[in-house]
Each structure stands twice: as C-alpha cells, then as structure tokens.
mmCIF file of C-alpha atoms and ligand atoms in Angstrom:
data_model
loop_
_atom_site.group_PDB
_atom_site.id
_atom_site.type_symbol
_atom_site.label_atom_id
_atom_site.label_comp_id
_atom_site.label_asym_id
_atom_site.label_seq_id
_atom_site.Cartn_x
_atom_site.Cartn_y
_atom_site.Cartn_z
ATOM 1 C CA MET A 1 33.340 150.039 94.767
ATOM 2 C CA ALA A 2 30.812 147.309 95.235
ATOM 3 C CA LEU A 3 32.106 144.976 97.960
ATOM 4 C CA LEU A 4 31.316 141.243 98.638
ATOM 5 C CA THR A 5 29.792 140.280 101.578
ATOM 6 C CA PRO A 6 29.609 136.873 103.323
ATOM 7 C CA ASP A 7 26.236 136.392 102.448
ATOM 8 C CA ASP A 8 26.451 136.923 98.547
ATOM 9 C CA LEU A 9 29.125 134.074 99.058
ATOM 10 C CA LYS A 10 26.926 131.494 101.241
ATOM 11 C CA ASN A 11 26.132 129.667 98.295
ATOM 12 C CA MET A 12 28.733 129.942 95.651
ATOM 13 C CA LYS A 13 29.901 126.452 95.976
ATOM 14 C CA ASN A 14 26.539 125.047 94.434
ATOM 15 C CA ALA A 15 26.328 128.229 92.026
ATOM 16 C CA LEU A 16 29.970 127.302 90.673
ATOM 17 C CA VAL A 17 28.744 123.753 89.787
ATOM 18 C CA ARG A 18 25.414 124.696 88.408
ATOM 19 C CA ASN A 19 26.845 127.580 86.110
ATOM 20 C CA ASP A 20 29.850 125.148 84.833
ATOM 21 C CA ARG A 21 27.441 122.878 83.586
ATOM 22 C CA LEU A 22 25.438 125.724 82.319
ATOM 23 C CA ILE A 23 27.961 127.116 80.538
ATOM 24 C CA GLU A 24 28.742 123.673 79.011
ATOM 25 C CA LYS A 25 25.332 123.316 77.774
ATOM 26 C CA LEU A 26 25.049 126.802 75.925
ATOM 27 C CA THR A 27 28.846 126.664 74.352
ATOM 28 C CA GLY A 28 29.731 122.982 74.505
ATOM 29 C CA THR A 29 33.160 123.567 76.504
ATOM 30 C CA ASP A 30 33.109 123.561 80.306
ATOM 31 C CA LEU A 31 34.463 126.801 82.069
ATOM 32 C CA LYS A 32 38.010 125.402 82.458
ATOM 33 C CA THR A 33 38.044 124.678 78.932
ATOM 34 C CA MET A 34 36.860 127.867 77.688
ATOM 35 C CA CYS A 35 39.301 129.869 79.587
ATOM 36 C CA ALA A 36 42.056 127.854 78.173
ATOM 37 C CA ASP A 37 40.626 128.848 74.836
ATOM 38 C CA ILE A 38 40.098 132.536 75.462
ATOM 39 C CA TYR A 39 43.776 133.030 76.496
ATOM 40 C CA GLY A 40 45.581 130.327 74.725
ATOM 41 C CA THR A 41 47.206 129.111 77.952
ATOM 42 C CA ALA A 42 47.206 125.921 79.913
ATOM 43 C CA TRP A 43 47.232 124.470 83.606
ATOM 44 C CA ARG A 44 50.700 122.943 84.579
ATOM 45 C CA HIS A 45 50.105 122.525 88.183
ATOM 46 C CA GLU A 46 50.765 125.600 89.597
ATOM 47 C CA LYS A 47 50.801 126.032 93.180
ATOM 48 C CA ILE A 48 48.472 129.008 93.919
ATOM 49 C CA GLY A 49 48.921 130.951 97.246
ATOM 50 C CA ILE A 50 45.610 132.872 98.637
ATOM 51 C CA ILE A 51 46.811 135.988 100.804
ATOM 52 C CA PRO A 52 43.959 137.571 102.961
ATOM 53 C CA ILE A 53 44.374 141.379 103.513
ATOM 54 C CA THR A 54 43.421 143.525 105.815
ATOM 55 C CA ALA A 55 43.412 146.793 103.921
ATOM 56 C CA GLY A 56 40.160 148.916 104.053
ATOM 57 C CA GLY A 57 37.077 147.189 104.964
ATOM 58 C CA GLY A 58 39.390 144.461 106.052
ATOM 59 C CA ILE A 59 38.862 140.858 105.744
ATOM 60 C CA ILE A 60 35.594 139.548 104.241
ATOM 61 C CA GLY A 61 33.868 136.379 105.613
ATOM 62 C CA ARG A 62 34.202 133.415 103.166
ATOM 63 C CA PHE A 63 36.289 135.674 100.576
ATOM 64 C CA SER A 64 39.741 133.187 100.945
ATOM 65 C CA GLU A 65 37.962 130.123 101.406
ATOM 66 C CA SER A 66 35.898 130.749 98.426
ATOM 67 C CA LEU A 67 38.889 131.259 96.462
ATOM 68 C CA LEU A 68 40.324 127.742 97.798
ATOM 69 C CA HIS A 69 37.063 126.132 97.012
ATOM 70 C CA THR A 70 37.196 127.331 93.680
ATOM 71 C CA ILE A 71 40.883 125.999 93.115
ATOM 72 C CA ARG A 72 40.019 122.850 94.544
ATOM 73 C CA HIS A 73 37.057 122.538 92.880
ATOM 74 C CA PHE A 74 38.840 122.834 89.408
ATOM 75 C CA GLY A 75 41.504 120.149 90.503
ATOM 76 C CA MET A 76 44.141 122.890 91.414
ATOM 77 C CA GLU A 77 46.644 123.238 94.390
ATOM 78 C CA GLY A 78 46.289 126.271 96.571
ATOM 79 C CA PHE A 79 46.276 127.687 100.380
ATOM 80 C CA ILE A 80 45.441 130.299 102.157
ATOM 81 C CA THR A 81 48.265 131.660 104.428
ATOM 82 C CA GLU A 82 48.202 131.784 107.947
ATOM 83 C CA LYS A 83 49.099 135.211 108.176
ATOM 84 C CA THR A 84 47.715 138.428 106.200
ATOM 85 C CA ASP A 85 49.133 141.196 104.120
ATOM 86 C CA VAL A 86 52.968 141.438 104.021
ATOM 87 C CA ALA A 87 53.560 138.670 106.286
ATOM 88 C CA GLY A 88 51.080 136.459 104.100
ATOM 89 C CA TYR A 89 52.778 137.567 101.084
ATOM 90 C CA TYR A 90 55.964 136.407 102.329
ATOM 91 C CA GLU A 91 54.724 133.041 103.924
ATOM 92 C CA ALA A 92 53.457 132.537 100.333
ATOM 93 C CA VAL A 93 56.269 132.952 98.236
ATOM 94 C CA THR A 94 58.590 131.056 100.839
ATOM 95 C CA ALA A 95 56.129 128.377 100.774
ATOM 96 C CA GLY A 96 56.694 128.057 96.995
ATOM 97 C CA ALA A 97 53.520 129.900 95.341
ATOM 98 C CA ASP A 98 53.867 130.122 91.901
ATOM 99 C CA ILE A 99 50.509 132.584 91.583
ATOM 100 C CA ILE A 100 49.508 134.884 94.298
ATOM 101 C CA LEU A 101 45.668 135.703 94.961
ATOM 102 C CA MET A 102 45.012 138.701 96.826
ATOM 103 C CA ALA A 103 42.318 141.795 97.267
ATOM 104 C CA ASP A 104 41.907 144.966 98.915
ATOM 105 C CA ASP A 105 38.927 147.221 98.401
ATOM 106 C CA TYR A 106 40.084 148.010 94.845
ATOM 107 C CA THR A 107 41.707 145.417 93.357
ATOM 108 C CA PHE A 108 41.556 141.478 93.002
ATOM 109 C CA ALA A 109 44.634 140.403 91.397
ATOM 110 C CA ALA A 110 46.299 137.061 90.476
ATOM 111 C CA HIS A 111 49.976 137.407 89.977
ATOM 112 C CA ASN A 112 52.227 134.861 88.401
ATOM 113 C CA ILE A 113 55.799 135.141 89.617
ATOM 114 C CA ARG A 114 57.375 132.875 87.680
ATOM 115 C CA ASN A 115 56.218 134.525 84.340
ATOM 116 C CA GLY A 116 55.362 138.138 85.737
ATOM 117 C CA LYS A 117 51.847 137.852 84.159
ATOM 118 C CA ILE A 118 49.101 139.836 86.502
ATOM 119 C CA ALA A 119 45.445 139.731 85.909
ATOM 120 C CA HIS A 120 42.649 142.050 87.321
ATOM 121 C CA ASN A 121 39.313 140.435 88.378
ATOM 122 C CA GLN A 122 36.806 143.160 86.955
ATOM 123 C CA ILE A 123 38.760 142.887 83.436
ATOM 124 C CA CYS A 124 38.743 139.012 83.585
ATOM 125 C CA THR A 125 35.366 138.819 84.783
ATOM 126 C CA GLY A 126 34.211 140.977 82.044
ATOM 127 C CA ILE A 127 36.049 139.201 79.369
ATOM 128 C CA VAL A 128 34.908 135.264 80.520
ATOM 129 C CA TYR A 129 30.996 136.634 81.112
ATOM 130 C CA SER A 130 30.766 138.595 77.513
ATOM 131 C CA GLU A 131 32.470 135.134 76.039
ATOM 132 C CA VAL A 132 29.632 132.912 77.446
ATOM 133 C CA LEU A 133 27.340 135.002 75.121
ATOM 134 C CA VAL A 134 29.773 135.126 72.270
ATOM 135 C CA ARG A 135 30.169 131.140 72.516
ATOM 136 C CA THR A 136 26.444 130.304 72.784
ATOM 137 C CA ARG A 137 25.641 127.757 70.268
ATOM 138 C CA ASP A 138 23.178 128.912 67.584
ATOM 139 C CA GLU A 139 21.263 125.844 68.050
ATOM 140 C CA PHE A 140 20.497 126.727 71.883
ATOM 141 C CA PHE A 141 18.173 129.384 70.509
ATOM 142 C CA LYS A 142 15.755 127.003 68.711
ATOM 143 C CA GLY A 143 13.814 128.406 65.826
ATOM 144 C CA ALA A 144 15.065 132.296 66.915
ATOM 145 C CA ASP A 145 15.266 134.518 63.688
ATOM 146 C CA SER A 146 19.130 134.361 62.826
ATOM 147 C CA GLY A 147 19.338 138.428 62.801
ATOM 148 C CA SER A 148 18.977 138.499 66.733
ATOM 149 C CA LEU A 149 21.805 135.756 67.174
ATOM 150 C CA ASN A 150 24.715 138.471 66.717
ATOM 151 C CA ARG A 151 23.017 141.278 68.707
ATOM 152 C CA VAL A 152 23.748 141.783 72.384
ATOM 153 C CA LEU A 153 22.556 144.179 75.015
ATOM 154 C CA ALA A 154 25.441 145.237 77.361
ATOM 155 C CA ILE A 155 23.964 147.025 80.598
ATOM 156 C CA GLY A 156 26.230 148.639 83.062
ATOM 157 C CA ILE A 157 29.461 149.645 81.471
ATOM 158 C CA GLY A 158 31.749 150.278 84.446
ATOM 159 C CA LYS A 159 34.879 148.434 85.251
ATOM 160 C CA VAL A 160 33.461 145.100 84.577
ATOM 161 C CA GLY A 161 31.139 146.242 81.777
ATOM 162 C CA ARG A 162 33.676 148.203 79.593
ATOM 163 C CA PRO A 163 36.207 145.269 79.062
ATOM 164 C CA ALA A 164 33.015 142.833 78.376
ATOM 165 C CA LEU A 165 32.026 145.548 75.770
ATOM 166 C CA GLU A 166 35.611 145.751 74.034
ATOM 167 C CA ASN A 167 35.554 141.944 74.049
ATOM 168 C CA LEU A 168 32.160 141.720 72.360
ATOM 169 C CA ILE A 169 33.095 144.395 69.819
ATOM 170 C CA ALA A 170 36.345 142.673 69.311
ATOM 171 C CA ARG A 171 34.215 139.380 68.753
ATOM 172 C CA GLY A 172 32.177 141.052 65.785
ATOM 173 C CA CYS A 173 28.809 141.409 67.900
ATOM 174 C CA ASP A 174 26.392 143.904 67.106
ATOM 175 C CA VAL A 175 26.356 145.670 70.834
ATOM 176 C CA CYS A 176 23.806 147.914 71.980
ATOM 177 C CA VAL A 177 24.571 149.818 75.474
ATOM 178 C CA TYR A 178 22.715 151.011 78.561
ATOM 179 C CA ASP A 179 23.974 152.596 81.424
ATOM 180 C CA ALA A 180 22.075 154.590 84.259
ATOM 181 C CA ASP A 181 24.698 157.540 83.916
ATOM 182 C CA PRO A 182 23.955 159.392 80.973
ATOM 183 C CA ALA A 183 27.439 160.772 81.163
ATOM 184 C CA VAL A 184 28.876 156.885 80.702
ATOM 185 C CA LEU A 185 26.532 156.293 78.104
ATOM 186 C CA ASP A 186 27.676 159.603 75.962
ATOM 187 C CA ARG A 187 31.576 158.565 76.282
ATOM 188 C CA ILE A 188 30.780 154.878 75.598
ATOM 189 C CA VAL A 189 28.740 155.897 71.876
ATOM 190 C CA GLU A 190 31.502 158.381 71.282
ATOM 191 C CA GLU A 191 33.995 156.173 71.430
ATOM 192 C CA PHE A 192 32.867 152.842 70.470
ATOM 193 C CA ASP A 193 30.666 151.794 67.311
ATOM 194 C CA VAL A 194 27.769 150.995 69.367
ATOM 195 C CA ARG A 195 24.031 151.913 69.661
ATOM 196 C CA ARG A 196 22.508 153.614 72.837
ATOM 197 C CA TYR A 197 19.464 151.319 74.104
ATOM 198 C CA ASP A 198 16.811 153.884 74.057
ATOM 199 C CA PRO A 199 13.703 153.251 76.520
ATOM 200 C CA GLU A 200 11.477 154.976 74.687
ATOM 201 C CA LYS A 201 11.917 152.942 71.638
ATOM 202 C CA PRO A 202 12.333 149.392 73.482
ATOM 203 C CA GLN A 203 14.123 146.460 71.695
ATOM 204 C CA SER A 204 14.670 142.828 72.497
ATOM 205 C CA PHE A 205 17.426 140.343 72.541
ATOM 206 C CA LEU A 206 18.060 137.019 72.783
ATOM 207 C CA LYS A 207 21.709 137.973 74.199
ATOM 208 C CA ILE A 208 21.979 140.273 77.399
ATOM 209 C CA PHE A 209 25.119 141.046 79.605
ATOM 210 C CA GLU A 210 24.688 142.919 82.509
ATOM 211 C CA ALA A 211 27.508 144.304 85.169
ATOM 212 C CA THR A 212 25.693 146.700 87.632
ATOM 213 C CA PRO A 213 25.233 146.795 91.448
ATOM 214 C CA CYS A 214 21.451 146.962 91.140
ATOM 215 C CA ALA A 215 18.729 144.071 91.113
ATOM 216 C CA ASP A 216 15.848 143.991 88.683
ATOM 217 C CA THR A 217 17.716 145.990 85.719
ATOM 218 C CA ILE A 218 16.280 143.868 83.053
ATOM 219 C CA ARG A 219 13.173 145.192 81.700
ATOM 220 C CA GLU A 220 10.634 142.891 80.078
ATOM 221 C CA GLU A 221 10.632 144.618 76.569
ATOM 222 C CA MET A 222 14.252 143.945 76.430
ATOM 223 C CA LEU A 223 13.503 140.104 76.799
ATOM 224 C CA ILE A 224 12.854 137.686 73.584
ATOM 225 C CA PRO A 225 11.610 134.634 74.941
ATOM 226 C CA GLY A 226 14.638 131.804 75.360
ATOM 227 C CA ALA A 227 17.298 134.824 75.774
ATOM 228 C CA VAL A 228 20.558 134.050 77.664
ATOM 229 C CA LEU A 229 21.567 136.496 80.255
ATOM 230 C CA SER A 230 25.366 136.249 81.604
ATOM 231 C CA THR A 231 25.579 138.700 84.660
ATOM 232 C CA PRO A 232 28.353 139.012 87.174
ATOM 233 C CA GLY A 233 26.337 142.038 88.883
ATOM 234 C CA ILE A 234 25.335 141.396 92.320
ATOM 235 C CA PRO A 235 22.673 141.170 93.392
ATOM 236 C CA CYS A 236 20.774 139.456 90.084
ATOM 237 C CA ALA A 237 19.824 141.496 87.470
ATOM 238 C CA ILE A 238 16.495 139.656 86.919
ATOM 239 C CA GLY A 239 13.873 138.388 89.372
ATOM 240 C CA LYS A 240 12.518 134.831 89.332
ATOM 241 C CA GLU A 241 8.973 135.503 88.022
ATOM 242 C CA LYS A 242 10.495 137.231 84.627
ATOM 243 C CA ARG A 243 13.290 134.346 84.683
ATOM 244 C CA VAL A 244 10.563 131.799 84.244
ATOM 245 C CA LYS A 245 8.030 134.124 82.184
ATOM 246 C CA TYR A 246 10.645 134.331 79.488
ATOM 247 C CA ASN A 247 12.043 131.082 80.126
ATOM 248 C CA VAL A 248 15.574 133.285 80.595
ATOM 249 C CA THR A 249 18.791 131.368 81.303
ATOM 250 C CA THR A 250 20.973 133.076 83.577
ATOM 251 C CA VAL A 251 24.926 132.540 84.294
ATOM 252 C CA GLN A 252 25.338 134.108 87.309
ATOM 253 C CA GLU A 253 27.904 133.545 90.098
ATOM 254 C CA PRO A 254 29.908 135.871 92.652
ATOM 255 C CA LEU A 255 33.226 135.102 92.478
ATOM 256 C CA GLY A 256 34.425 131.656 91.079
ATOM 257 C CA ILE A 257 33.965 132.197 87.500
ATOM 258 C CA GLY A 258 35.998 135.655 87.304
ATOM 259 C CA THR A 259 38.542 134.059 89.519
ATOM 260 C CA MET A 260 39.094 131.153 86.748
ATOM 261 C CA SER A 261 39.373 133.638 83.910
ATOM 262 C CA MET A 262 42.147 135.807 86.035
ATOM 263 C CA LEU A 263 44.445 132.036 86.727
ATOM 264 C CA TYR A 264 43.963 131.387 82.914
ATOM 265 C CA GLN A 265 45.204 134.742 81.899
ATOM 266 C CA VAL A 266 48.211 134.074 83.995
ATOM 267 C CA PHE A 267 49.130 130.788 83.156
ATOM 268 C CA ASP A 268 51.665 130.161 80.746
ATOM 269 C CA LYS A 269 50.925 129.975 76.861
ATOM 270 C CA ALA A 270 49.640 126.613 76.202
HETATM 271 P P1 NAI B 301 31.167 149.883 88.519
HETATM 272 O O1 NAI B 301 30.616 150.928 89.786
HETATM 273 O O2 NAI B 301 32.571 150.307 87.949
HETATM 274 O O3 NAI B 301 30.262 149.832 87.176
HETATM 275 C C1 NAI B 301 28.956 149.778 87.451
HETATM 276 C C2 NAI B 301 28.156 150.320 86.075
HETATM 277 O O4 NAI B 301 26.791 150.395 86.273
HETATM 278 C C3 NAI B 301 28.445 152.264 86.194
HETATM 279 O O5 NAI B 301 28.711 152.489 85.044
HETATM 280 C C4 NAI B 301 26.975 152.831 86.512
HETATM 281 O O6 NAI B 301 26.388 153.833 86.218
HETATM 282 C C5 NAI B 301 25.998 151.275 85.979
HETATM 283 N N1 NAI B 301 24.536 151.369 86.580
HETATM 284 C C6 NAI B 301 24.682 151.345 88.226
HETATM 285 N N2 NAI B 301 23.026 151.088 88.345
HETATM 286 C C7 NAI B 301 22.390 150.635 86.961
HETATM 287 C C8 NAI B 301 21.301 150.458 86.822
HETATM 288 N N3 NAI B 301 20.140 150.251 87.736
HETATM 289 N N4 NAI B 301 20.957 150.411 85.360
HETATM 290 C C9 NAI B 301 21.816 150.490 84.753
HETATM 291 N N5 NAI B 301 23.175 150.944 84.334
HETATM 292 C C10 NAI B 301 23.658 150.835 86.403
HETATM 293 O O7 NAI B 301 31.047 148.462 88.918
HETATM 294 P P2 NAI B 301 31.642 147.368 88.484
HETATM 295 O O8 NAI B 301 33.186 147.176 89.210
HETATM 296 O O9 NAI B 301 31.865 147.214 87.064
HETATM 297 O O10 NAI B 301 31.131 145.948 89.057
HETATM 298 C C11 NAI B 301 29.729 145.709 88.450
HETATM 299 C C12 NAI B 301 28.700 144.562 89.548
HETATM 300 O O11 NAI B 301 29.424 143.352 89.044
HETATM 301 C C13 NAI B 301 29.197 144.867 90.904
HETATM 302 O O12 NAI B 301 27.758 144.447 91.057
HETATM 303 C C14 NAI B 301 29.901 143.950 91.412
HETATM 304 O O13 NAI B 301 30.064 143.752 92.693
HETATM 305 C C15 NAI B 301 29.735 142.923 90.790
HETATM 306 N N6 NAI B 301 31.037 141.989 90.248
HETATM 307 C C16 NAI B 301 30.905 140.776 90.178
HETATM 308 C C17 NAI B 301 31.793 139.915 90.166
HETATM 309 C C18 NAI B 301 31.706 138.330 89.767
HETATM 310 O O14 NAI B 301 32.533 137.364 89.666
HETATM 311 N N7 NAI B 301 30.294 138.053 89.969
HETATM 312 C C19 NAI B 301 33.131 140.205 89.826
HETATM 313 C C20 NAI B 301 33.350 141.842 90.076
HETATM 314 C C21 NAI B 301 32.433 142.788 90.263
HETATM 315 O O1 2YC B 302 39.141 139.020 102.752
HETATM 316 C C1 2YC B 302 40.011 139.900 101.960
HETATM 317 O O2 2YC B 302 41.253 139.669 101.604
HETATM 318 C C2 2YC B 302 39.536 141.044 101.405
HETATM 319 N N1 2YC B 302 40.308 141.997 101.561
HETATM 320 C C3 2YC B 302 38.945 140.853 100.194
HETATM 321 C C4 2YC B 302 38.197 142.403 99.538
HETATM 322 C C5 2YC B 302 37.483 141.982 98.138
HETATM 323 C C6 2YC B 302 36.809 143.129 97.791
HETATM 324 N N2 2YC B 302 35.988 143.280 96.510
HETATM 325 C C7 2YC B 302 35.208 142.711 96.221
HETATM 326 O O3 2YC B 302 34.463 142.476 96.882
HETATM 327 C C8 2YC B 302 34.802 142.453 94.545
HETATM 328 C C9 2YC B 302 34.679 141.131 94.445
HETATM 329 C C10 2YC B 302 33.497 140.972 93.475
HETATM 330 C C11 2YC B 302 36.104 140.896 93.472
HETATM 331 C C12 2YC B 302 36.395 142.026 93.062
HETATM 332 N N3 2YC B 302 35.593 143.095 93.626
HETATM 333 MG MG1 MG B 303 32.093 135.180 89.079
#
C-alpha cells in the first residue's frame, strides 16, 4: 500500500492552485465545476469533519491539515477533531458534521451521514484524473492528427488505475494499457476490450494516464509532443527533462484533487 509521507504533502497548497488552473485551461471548467458535472451533485454547505486515525502506520504529518486546507481553499466549512479514532468520530458527529473524512492505511473514505453515500479515495482519484483527459478540449492539441485525440495510454492498472480504465472505456476512449505486472496485464486485456502496450512495438500518445508508485515510468517513445499526462502517481511519472523536451502538460497533485472528487461523489444530487 503506497502511503503518503509528510514530504509528499509539503507543496500541496501550490500544487492544488496550479493544477486547478491547469484543469480549467485544459477542459474549460475548474475542478469544482468538473466534479459537480461528473457526479451530477451540488455542494450545499455541508459541514465536513476530518478525523485523524492512529491505526496501522498512524497519523501522517500534514495529512489532516492538507484535507482541511483543501476544503477551505474551495470555500467549504470543515474542522479537524481534537480527538482521534472513535473518540474523534463521536466528536465530529456531535459537533454537527454532515460528512466524515478519515483514512487508515487501507482506505481513505468520505461518508455523508445524512444521505448515506460513501466514497473511496482510490476510485474517485481514478475517475477525476481520467476525466481530465476525456474533457481536455481538442483545440488544446493544436494541429495534432485527429486520430490521436481519442487514444489514451493507461499505465498502472491497480486500485486507482482500474477505476480510471473503466471510466475511460465508459467515456468511449480507445485505451492502450501497460502494467509492470504481466499477471495484471493478462487479466485486464482478458476482461476489457483494450490493447496491451508493447514496448517492443512502441506507440506514441497525446493523452496518458499513470497511477504507479514509481518515478519515470513514461518512456520517450510513448510521447507525442504537446501531450497531456494526468497522473495521481507518486512520485511523478515523468522527469523535468522529458517534460520540457516533449512540452508535456502534467496534472499531478498528492491529495486534494482526489479528495474533491470524493466529496462531490457524496454530495446530494443537484
Ligand atoms: P496499486 O499498487 O494498487 O497499483 C499500482 C499498479 O502499478 C500495480 O498494478 C503495479 O503492478 C503497477 N506498477 C508498479 N510499478 C510500475 C511501473 N514501473 N510501470 C508500470 N506499472 C507499474 O496502487 P494504487 O493504490 O493504485 O496507487 C497508485 C499510485 O497512486 C501510488 O503512488 C499512490 O500513492 C498514488 N495515489 C495518489 C493519489 C493522489 O491523490 N494523488 C490518491 C491515491 C493514490
Ligand atoms: O493521519 C492519518 O489520519 C492517517 N491515518 C492517514 C493515512 C492515509 C494513508 N493513505 C495514503 O497515504 C494514500 C493517500 C494517497 C490517499 C489514499 N492512500
Ligand atoms: Mg490528488
């Protein structure tokens, strides 16, 4: 289980602002508007309680604070409970929280205690980052051949990558998949109408999704100049040199984007 570290979160405030602007430049809508549209829901000033959880590896420095910053950055009302775990849960509910955010080492969940909806971070992260690619406007890829606009390379088909793949297919994309684990790849091409990326017969893409815990997973031959890479993967899938050389636009942020996707999944229908 790839866990965040305090170091992963130290620049998240700037990353959140930068990536929100980038999403608007690519898709024409900012993150909140895009999330509301994905789930058909609306924010109605629900109060959000964040509960630090000591299970497993314990509290991760900056984790709760990063969630609170995300909520407040988007104008929402939230608080971090004084107490942790069950005592924190009791505190949040009695303080009037409508939505609970909490994470152990296995699941980061958003639970709306009013309507019963519950969201899973890895699923919602896969959905929102893949939607950025689906919703990137064709005119962003000035002069690219139209045949490439619907083709997406998806790398890392795990707990985040699989929901992303399902969303890309549901949205009509022509998806090529790659995963370092041959068993994963065999299962995926068996189950879905997708092609396996063959490093021996390289293909290049304008749209790439990546969700692996490895750095530098994007090979040069995968990139068409001007490509968009949408990657929740930590560490970043592409180094600065390749990013500059191929003029790659990269959407990558450690926690906030996925959290906004979770909250919009559990809000009430618009
Ligand atoms: P996972 O372990 O379920 O899936 C990772 C997949 O990538 C596996 O199928 C694995 O075989 C494959 N893989 C590993 N190294 C590879 C490589 N070098 N090339 C190609 N495939 C490779 O992990 P999960 O939960 O899907 O998370 C993936 C990444 O996303 C992790 O780095 C995690 O920290 C990050 N993450 C980021 C979030 C965010 O908001 N930015 C939220 C949730 C997860
Ligand atoms: O501080 C706390 O409350 C900790 N119990 C939080 C643990 C989060 C563990 N999960 C992760 O680091 C990753 C995140 C990217 C979100 C999903 N898994
Ligand atoms: Mg994120």
